[in-house]
Amino acid sequence: KFPSLCGVMGTPYLSKKLCNLLIKTLKEALPSVSEKVNRQLEDHQNLLKELGPEITDKKLEVMNLVMKFNSNLRDSFSGMLTTQETKKTKKTEVRDGVKLPVTVTLFYSAGSKLKDAIERHMAQLDEINIEESLKNIDQQISASCGYQPPLFVADSVFSRIVSEKIKSLDEPVMAVINAARETIDRVIKDIGSSTFVRFPTLEAEVVMYARQEVQAKVEQVQDFMKQFLAIQQGYINTSNPEFDERYTIASSLFKDDNTTAASFSQSSNGRKRRKLEEREVELMVKLVVNYFDITRKMVKDSLHKAIIRTMVLDLTETCNITILSQVLQTEAESLLCETQDLDIRRNHSKKMIETLTKAIRVMSNIGYR
């Protein structure tokens, strides 16, 4: 029997048998292993893409990144940029033993955020109620007339009272401007974080210079609004086309035959005097409120236009040149300095890609056997 069994016995046969068994086992496990290796290869390729390639011309890279930042900033306000490409986050997920950063996609429009902030703080202007402060207006009318009886509305009193009420708009107007600046600062920070993921030093420089430019635009808007409010306080234009209620109220108030100035001067009845004075006060209150509402509407319109024109449109037009002129004074080498962690991760991903590529090549050879 031995001659018939010698072909299936011995070391050569065992070696061949085990080799075939190993190949069979590998072929059975090959689909799942291949899928796992391909997935790891894709993850490392994506990670290497996020980390970015090594930079040769660093000055050109700085210029390109600054221009990209300004373009993203402009598009975010216009509504054309609704997502951030990447956002730095401390969150990570482990996939097949590889720790990968989680990509966060944010859907938002900087223009809508700014609009909401302006409208939310602009409501403070609408909440100003001057009628409560006009309760002692009769005293101001009497004081302005001296020893003369207050028969008619004194223009000087009207102008002085309206000017004082317009001054109450100063604080809420500045609050709206500051709210707009805070919103723009947050947008600049978000755009900077997404644009300069690899270069925190460059991000800090660009964000600093961009915020300095915003501050300059804020000061321009503040100066404009202070001058605008000063003009409104300095001259009360009762010939304003919208201020027609003054005449309708006056005509309706003094249309009674027995309530004229002549009849009042000839009458010794104190009740008629008080009635006329009450109508005088009522007229003044309505006129002041009416004129204040007209002025408030003009202030809100001018404020909104000034913020958008100066702090958004002018900013995006001049920001690129201003930042480049400041940034290029610094050595590009120091601006594009990456953290040691990024360099380690990039080298690790390169080695893993090389190893996984060889593994895929070996598995493909096994599959053909």
Short mmCIF file of C-alpha atoms in Angstrom, two decimals:
data_model
loop_
_atom_site.label_atom_id
_atom_site.label_comp_id
_atom_site.label_asym_id
_atom_site.label_seq_id
_atom_site.Cartn_x
_atom_site.Cartn_y
_atom_site.Cartn_z
CA LYS A 1 0.00 0.00 0.00
CA PHE A 2 2.86 2.39 0.60
CA PRO A 3 3.70 2.93 -3.09
CA SER A 4 0.10 4.05 -3.65
CA LEU A 5 0.21 6.46 -0.68
CA CYS A 6 3.65 7.94 -1.13
CA GLY A 7 2.26 10.57 -3.52
CA VAL A 8 0.01 12.06 -0.83
CA MET A 9 2.48 11.88 2.01
CA GLY A 10 5.67 13.64 2.98
CA THR A 11 6.84 17.23 3.34
CA PRO A 12 6.46 18.26 -0.34
CA TYR A 13 2.83 17.16 -0.42
CA LEU A 14 2.08 18.81 2.95
CA SER A 15 3.65 22.05 1.80
CA LYS A 16 1.62 22.03 -1.40
CA LYS A 17 -1.57 21.11 0.44
CA LEU A 18 -1.16 23.87 3.02
CA CYS A 19 -0.37 26.41 0.29
CA ASN A 20 -3.54 25.52 -1.60
CA LEU A 21 -5.55 25.62 1.61
CA LEU A 22 -4.14 29.05 2.44
CA ILE A 23 -4.96 30.39 -1.03
CA LYS A 24 -8.49 29.00 -0.76
CA THR A 25 -8.98 30.65 2.64
CA LEU A 26 -7.62 33.93 1.33
CA LYS A 27 -9.93 33.84 -1.68
CA GLU A 28 -12.92 33.26 0.57
CA ALA A 29 -11.95 36.18 2.84
CA LEU A 30 -10.69 38.33 -0.03
CA PRO A 31 -13.91 40.31 -0.75
CA SER A 32 -14.33 41.56 2.84
CA VAL A 33 -10.60 42.21 3.30
CA SER A 34 -10.41 44.00 -0.04
CA GLU A 35 -13.39 46.18 0.86
CA LYS A 36 -11.83 47.08 4.21
CA VAL A 37 -8.45 47.92 2.64
CA ASN A 38 -10.08 50.02 -0.11
CA ARG A 39 -12.08 51.92 2.49
CA GLN A 40 -8.97 52.63 4.54
CA LEU A 41 -7.14 53.75 1.40
CA GLU A 42 -9.97 56.14 0.52
CA ASP A 43 -10.02 57.53 4.07
CA HIS A 44 -6.28 58.21 4.06
CA GLN A 45 -6.48 59.76 0.59
CA ASN A 46 -9.27 62.09 1.77
CA LEU A 47 -7.31 62.95 4.91
CA LEU A 48 -4.21 63.71 2.84
CA LYS A 49 -6.31 65.89 0.57
CA GLU A 50 -7.68 67.81 3.57
CA LEU A 51 -4.19 68.28 4.98
CA GLY A 52 -3.08 69.58 1.61
CA PRO A 53 0.11 69.09 -0.37
CA GLU A 54 3.49 70.53 0.47
CA ILE A 55 3.91 74.13 -0.71
CA THR A 56 6.73 75.24 -2.98
CA ASP A 57 5.96 78.92 -3.71
CA LYS A 58 4.83 80.16 -0.30
CA LYS A 59 4.39 83.82 -1.23
CA LEU A 60 2.06 82.86 -4.08
CA GLU A 61 0.17 80.57 -1.74
CA VAL A 62 -0.35 83.42 0.73
CA MET A 63 -1.73 85.65 -2.03
CA ASN A 64 -4.06 82.91 -3.29
CA LEU A 65 -5.39 82.19 0.19
CA VAL A 66 -6.03 85.86 0.96
CA MET A 67 -7.88 86.31 -2.34
CA LYS A 68 -9.89 83.17 -1.63
CA PHE A 69 -10.77 84.54 1.81
CA ASN A 70 -11.99 87.83 0.35
CA SER A 71 -13.95 86.01 -2.37
CA ASN A 72 -15.64 83.76 0.21
CA LEU A 73 -16.41 86.78 2.39
CA ARG A 74 -18.02 88.63 -0.51
CA ASP A 75 -19.98 85.58 -1.65
CA SER A 76 -21.19 84.86 1.89
CA PHE A 77 -22.82 88.30 2.14
CA SER A 78 -24.30 88.12 -1.35
CA GLY A 79 -25.81 84.69 -0.65
CA MET A 80 -23.71 82.85 -3.24
CA LEU A 81 -21.70 81.02 -0.57
CA THR A 82 -24.07 78.98 1.56
CA THR A 83 -21.67 76.36 2.93
CA GLN A 84 -18.29 76.27 4.53
CA GLU A 85 -15.89 73.83 2.89
CA THR A 86 -14.30 72.72 6.16
CA LYS A 87 -14.48 73.74 9.75
CA LYS A 88 -11.97 73.00 12.47
CA THR A 89 -13.51 70.80 15.12
CA LYS A 90 -12.28 68.75 18.04
CA LYS A 91 -14.61 65.91 17.14
CA THR A 92 -13.13 62.80 15.54
CA GLU A 93 -14.40 59.39 14.63
CA VAL A 94 -12.49 56.10 14.56
CA ARG A 95 -12.95 54.07 11.41
CA ASP A 96 -11.09 50.78 11.02
CA GLY A 97 -8.54 51.88 13.57
CA VAL A 98 -7.90 55.22 11.86
CA LYS A 99 -8.82 58.42 13.72
CA LEU A 100 -10.35 60.84 11.22
CA PRO A 101 -11.66 64.39 11.76
CA VAL A 102 -15.37 64.84 11.29
CA THR A 103 -16.20 67.15 8.38
CA VAL A 104 -18.82 69.69 9.44
CA THR A 105 -20.91 71.32 6.72
CA LEU A 106 -22.68 74.53 7.75
CA PHE A 107 -25.53 75.92 5.70
CA TYR A 108 -25.91 79.64 6.35
CA SER A 109 -25.90 82.99 4.66
CA ALA A 110 -23.90 85.81 6.22
CA GLY A 111 -26.18 88.32 4.51
CA SER A 112 -29.26 86.93 6.23
CA LYS A 113 -27.46 86.87 9.59
CA LEU A 114 -26.52 90.51 9.21
CA LYS A 115 -30.03 91.44 8.15
CA ASP A 116 -31.53 89.67 11.18
CA ALA A 117 -29.10 91.41 13.54
CA ILE A 118 -29.89 94.83 12.07
CA GLU A 119 -33.66 94.30 12.18
CA ARG A 120 -33.53 92.88 15.70
CA HIS A 121 -31.68 95.90 17.09
CA MET A 122 -33.51 98.33 14.82
CA ALA A 123 -36.64 97.40 16.77
CA GLN A 124 -35.21 99.45 19.65
CA LEU A 125 -35.87 102.56 17.57
CA ASP A 126 -39.51 101.55 17.15
CA GLU A 127 -39.87 100.93 20.89
CA ILE A 128 -39.10 104.56 21.75
CA ASN A 129 -42.35 106.07 23.00
CA ILE A 130 -42.11 109.83 23.38
CA GLU A 131 -45.74 110.41 24.37
CA GLU A 132 -44.99 109.54 28.00
CA SER A 133 -42.31 112.21 28.11
CA LEU A 134 -44.68 114.86 26.72
CA LYS A 135 -46.94 114.98 29.78
CA ASN A 136 -45.36 118.22 31.00
CA ILE A 137 -45.41 119.86 27.60
CA ASP A 138 -47.89 122.49 28.85
CA GLN A 139 -45.23 123.79 31.23
CA GLN A 140 -42.71 124.06 28.40
CA ILE A 141 -45.23 125.97 26.28
CA SER A 142 -46.00 128.38 29.11
CA ALA A 143 -42.31 128.88 29.89
CA SER A 144 -41.50 129.67 26.28
CA CYS A 145 -44.15 132.40 26.03
CA GLY A 146 -42.95 134.40 29.02
CA TYR A 147 -45.60 136.92 30.15
CA GLN A 148 -47.62 136.44 26.94
CA PRO A 149 -50.62 134.07 27.11
CA PRO A 150 -49.94 130.85 25.15
CA LEU A 151 -52.62 131.34 22.49
CA PHE A 152 -50.89 129.47 19.70
CA VAL A 153 -48.25 126.79 19.33
CA ALA A 154 -44.85 128.39 19.67
CA ASP A 155 -42.52 127.31 16.85
CA SER A 156 -39.49 127.67 19.12
CA VAL A 157 -41.02 125.29 21.67
CA PHE A 158 -41.93 122.80 18.96
CA SER A 159 -38.42 122.85 17.52
CA ARG A 160 -36.77 122.49 20.91
CA ILE A 161 -38.97 119.59 22.02
CA VAL A 162 -38.59 117.72 18.71
CA SER A 163 -34.83 118.22 18.80
CA GLU A 164 -34.64 116.74 22.31
CA LYS A 165 -36.69 113.70 21.23
CA ILE A 166 -34.52 113.14 18.15
CA LYS A 167 -31.48 113.06 20.45
CA SER A 168 -32.97 109.97 22.09
CA LEU A 169 -32.23 108.10 18.85
CA ASP A 170 -28.45 108.41 19.32
CA GLU A 171 -27.98 105.43 21.63
CA PRO A 172 -30.12 102.86 19.72
CA VAL A 173 -28.52 103.93 16.43
CA MET A 174 -25.05 103.20 17.85
CA ALA A 175 -26.36 99.89 19.21
CA VAL A 176 -27.46 98.84 15.71
CA ILE A 177 -24.03 99.70 14.29
CA ASN A 178 -22.27 97.72 17.03
CA ALA A 179 -24.55 94.73 16.48
CA ALA A 180 -23.73 94.80 12.77
CA ARG A 181 -20.01 94.94 13.56
CA GLU A 182 -20.24 91.95 15.92
CA THR A 183 -22.07 89.93 13.27
CA ILE A 184 -19.50 90.81 10.60
CA ASP A 185 -16.67 89.92 13.01
CA ARG A 186 -18.19 86.47 13.57
CA VAL A 187 -18.58 85.96 9.82
CA ILE A 188 -14.94 86.92 9.27
CA LYS A 189 -13.88 84.42 11.94
CA ASP A 190 -15.93 81.62 10.35
CA ILE A 191 -14.66 82.34 6.85
CA GLY A 192 -11.09 82.54 8.15
CA SER A 193 -11.41 79.19 9.95
CA SER A 194 -12.63 77.49 6.78
CA THR A 195 -10.07 79.13 4.47
CA PHE A 196 -6.89 78.79 6.54
CA VAL A 197 -7.36 75.34 8.04
CA ARG A 198 -3.69 74.44 7.66
CA PHE A 199 -2.21 77.78 8.67
CA PRO A 200 -3.42 79.15 12.03
CA THR A 201 -0.78 81.91 12.00
CA LEU A 202 -1.97 83.23 8.64
CA GLU A 203 -5.57 82.95 9.82
CA ALA A 204 -4.86 85.07 12.90
CA GLU A 205 -3.09 87.72 10.80
CA VAL A 206 -5.81 87.94 8.15
CA VAL A 207 -8.66 87.99 10.67
CA MET A 208 -6.88 90.74 12.65
CA TYR A 209 -6.37 92.96 9.60
CA ALA A 210 -9.91 92.28 8.36
CA ARG A 211 -11.36 93.33 11.71
CA GLN A 212 -9.23 96.47 11.68
CA GLU A 213 -10.75 97.29 8.30
CA VAL A 214 -14.23 96.63 9.71
CA GLN A 215 -13.50 98.98 12.62
CA ALA A 216 -12.49 101.70 10.16
CA LYS A 217 -15.77 101.23 8.29
CA VAL A 218 -17.69 101.26 11.59
CA GLU A 219 -16.17 104.61 12.48
CA GLN A 220 -17.19 105.99 9.09
CA VAL A 221 -20.80 104.87 9.63
CA GLN A 222 -20.80 106.26 13.17
CA ASP A 223 -19.51 109.63 11.99
CA PHE A 224 -22.09 109.71 9.20
CA MET A 225 -24.99 108.89 11.51
CA LYS A 226 -23.82 111.40 14.15
CA GLN A 227 -23.73 114.09 11.50
CA PHE A 228 -27.09 112.96 10.11
CA LEU A 229 -28.72 113.10 13.55
CA ALA A 230 -27.08 116.48 14.25
CA ILE A 231 -28.60 117.84 11.03
CA GLN A 232 -32.01 116.51 12.01
CA GLN A 233 -31.70 118.12 15.45
CA GLY A 234 -30.25 121.37 14.15
CA TYR A 235 -33.11 122.27 11.83
CA ILE A 236 -36.72 121.16 12.17
CA ASN A 237 -38.22 121.30 8.70
CA THR A 238 -41.94 121.86 9.16
CA SER A 239 -42.24 122.15 5.36
CA ASN A 240 -41.57 118.43 5.02
CA PRO A 241 -44.12 117.02 2.51
CA GLU A 242 -44.99 114.24 4.93
CA PHE A 243 -45.68 116.69 7.71
CA ASP A 244 -49.12 117.60 6.37
CA GLU A 245 -50.94 116.41 9.48
CA ARG A 246 -49.93 119.63 11.21
CA TYR A 247 -52.23 121.66 9.03
CA THR A 248 -55.17 119.27 9.16
CA ILE A 249 -54.96 119.07 12.95
CA ALA A 250 -54.63 122.83 13.31
CA SER A 251 -57.59 123.54 11.06
CA SER A 252 -59.79 121.02 12.85
CA LEU A 253 -58.70 122.25 16.27
CA PHE A 254 -59.53 125.92 15.71
CA LYS A 255 -62.53 125.62 13.42
CA ASP A 256 -65.07 126.42 16.20
CA ASP A 257 -66.48 129.93 15.90
CA ASN A 258 -66.40 130.62 19.61
CA THR A 259 -62.81 129.42 20.13
CA THR A 260 -60.89 132.05 18.20
CA ALA A 261 -58.17 134.24 19.55
CA ALA A 262 -60.45 137.31 19.39
CA SER A 263 -63.28 135.71 21.33
CA PHE A 264 -60.79 134.41 23.83
CA SER A 265 -59.23 137.84 24.45
CA GLN A 266 -62.64 139.38 25.01
CA SER A 267 -63.86 136.64 27.35
CA SER A 268 -63.23 136.57 31.06
CA ASN A 269 -64.35 132.96 31.35
CA GLY A 270 -61.50 130.86 32.81
CA ARG A 271 -63.08 127.68 31.50
CA LYS A 272 -62.59 128.79 27.90
CA ARG A 273 -58.98 129.67 28.71
CA ARG A 274 -58.32 126.19 30.06
CA LYS A 275 -60.08 124.59 27.11
CA LEU A 276 -57.95 126.49 24.64
CA GLU A 277 -54.78 125.63 26.55
CA GLU A 278 -55.74 121.95 26.58
CA ARG A 279 -56.25 122.03 22.83
CA GLU A 280 -52.91 123.77 22.50
CA VAL A 281 -51.23 120.96 24.40
CA GLU A 282 -53.07 118.30 22.42
CA LEU A 283 -52.02 119.91 19.18
CA MET A 284 -48.39 120.12 20.27
CA VAL A 285 -48.28 116.45 21.32
CA LYS A 286 -49.72 115.25 18.02
CA LEU A 287 -47.38 117.44 16.00
CA VAL A 288 -44.28 116.34 17.94
CA VAL A 289 -45.17 112.65 17.64
CA ASN A 290 -45.93 113.04 13.95
CA TYR A 291 -42.66 114.80 13.18
CA PHE A 292 -40.67 112.39 15.35
CA ASP A 293 -42.12 109.38 13.49
CA ILE A 294 -41.15 110.94 10.16
CA THR A 295 -37.60 111.56 11.38
CA ARG A 296 -37.31 108.09 12.88
CA LYS A 297 -38.30 106.54 9.56
CA MET A 298 -35.62 108.55 7.74
CA VAL A 299 -33.01 107.58 10.35
CA LYS A 300 -33.78 103.87 10.02
CA ASP A 301 -33.60 104.01 6.24
CA SER A 302 -30.30 105.94 6.21
CA LEU A 303 -28.80 103.72 8.90
CA HIS A 304 -29.57 100.50 7.04
CA LYS A 305 -28.17 101.90 3.79
CA ALA A 306 -25.02 103.21 5.47
CA ILE A 307 -24.28 99.84 7.10
CA ILE A 308 -24.72 97.84 3.89
CA ARG A 309 -22.93 100.34 1.67
CA THR A 310 -19.94 101.01 3.94
CA MET A 311 -19.55 98.01 6.22
CA VAL A 312 -20.35 95.35 3.61
CA LEU A 313 -19.93 96.54 0.02
CA ASP A 314 -17.01 98.91 0.63
CA LEU A 315 -15.42 96.37 2.96
CA THR A 316 -15.42 93.56 0.40
CA GLU A 317 -14.07 95.93 -2.26
CA THR A 318 -11.10 97.21 -0.24
CA CYS A 319 -10.43 94.32 2.14
CA ASN A 320 -8.37 92.28 -0.33
CA ILE A 321 -5.87 95.04 -1.14
CA THR A 322 -5.62 96.18 2.47
CA ILE A 323 -4.95 92.70 3.85
CA LEU A 324 -2.46 91.81 1.13
CA SER A 325 -0.49 95.02 1.67
CA GLN A 326 -0.20 94.19 5.39
CA VAL A 327 0.33 90.42 5.17
CA LEU A 328 3.01 90.53 2.48
CA GLN A 329 5.20 92.60 4.80
CA THR A 330 5.61 89.46 6.91
CA GLU A 331 7.77 86.53 5.84
CA ALA A 332 5.65 83.92 4.07
CA GLU A 333 7.66 81.20 5.76
CA SER A 334 6.37 82.19 9.19
CA LEU A 335 2.79 82.70 7.99
CA LEU A 336 2.56 79.24 6.40
CA CYS A 337 4.00 77.47 9.40
CA GLU A 338 1.98 74.32 10.06
CA THR A 339 1.67 72.58 13.38
CA GLN A 340 3.88 69.58 14.03
CA ASP A 341 0.79 67.41 14.35
CA LEU A 342 -0.27 68.15 10.77
CA ASP A 343 3.17 67.22 9.44
CA ILE A 344 3.13 63.93 11.36
CA ARG A 345 -0.36 63.08 10.13
CA ARG A 346 0.56 63.88 6.52
CA ASN A 347 3.64 61.62 6.60
CA HIS A 348 1.66 58.86 8.27
CA SER A 349 -1.07 59.07 5.62
CA LYS A 350 1.52 58.91 2.82
CA LYS A 351 3.07 55.75 4.29
CA MET A 352 -0.33 54.15 4.82
CA ILE A 353 -1.38 54.93 1.25
CA GLU A 354 1.80 53.31 -0.05
CA THR A 355 1.30 50.23 2.16
CA LEU A 356 -2.39 49.83 1.33
CA THR A 357 -1.68 50.22 -2.40
CA LYS A 358 0.83 47.34 -2.21
CA ALA A 359 -1.72 45.26 -0.29
CA ILE A 360 -4.34 45.83 -2.99
CA ARG A 361 -1.81 44.80 -5.65
CA VAL A 362 -1.03 41.56 -3.75
CA MET A 363 -4.71 40.76 -3.29
CA SER A 364 -5.37 41.26 -6.98
CA ASN A 365 -2.60 38.74 -7.78
CA ILE A 366 -4.15 36.22 -5.39
CA GLY A 367 -7.53 36.68 -7.04
CA TYR A 368 -6.17 35.77 -10.46
CA ARG A 369 -4.57 32.54 -9.28
#
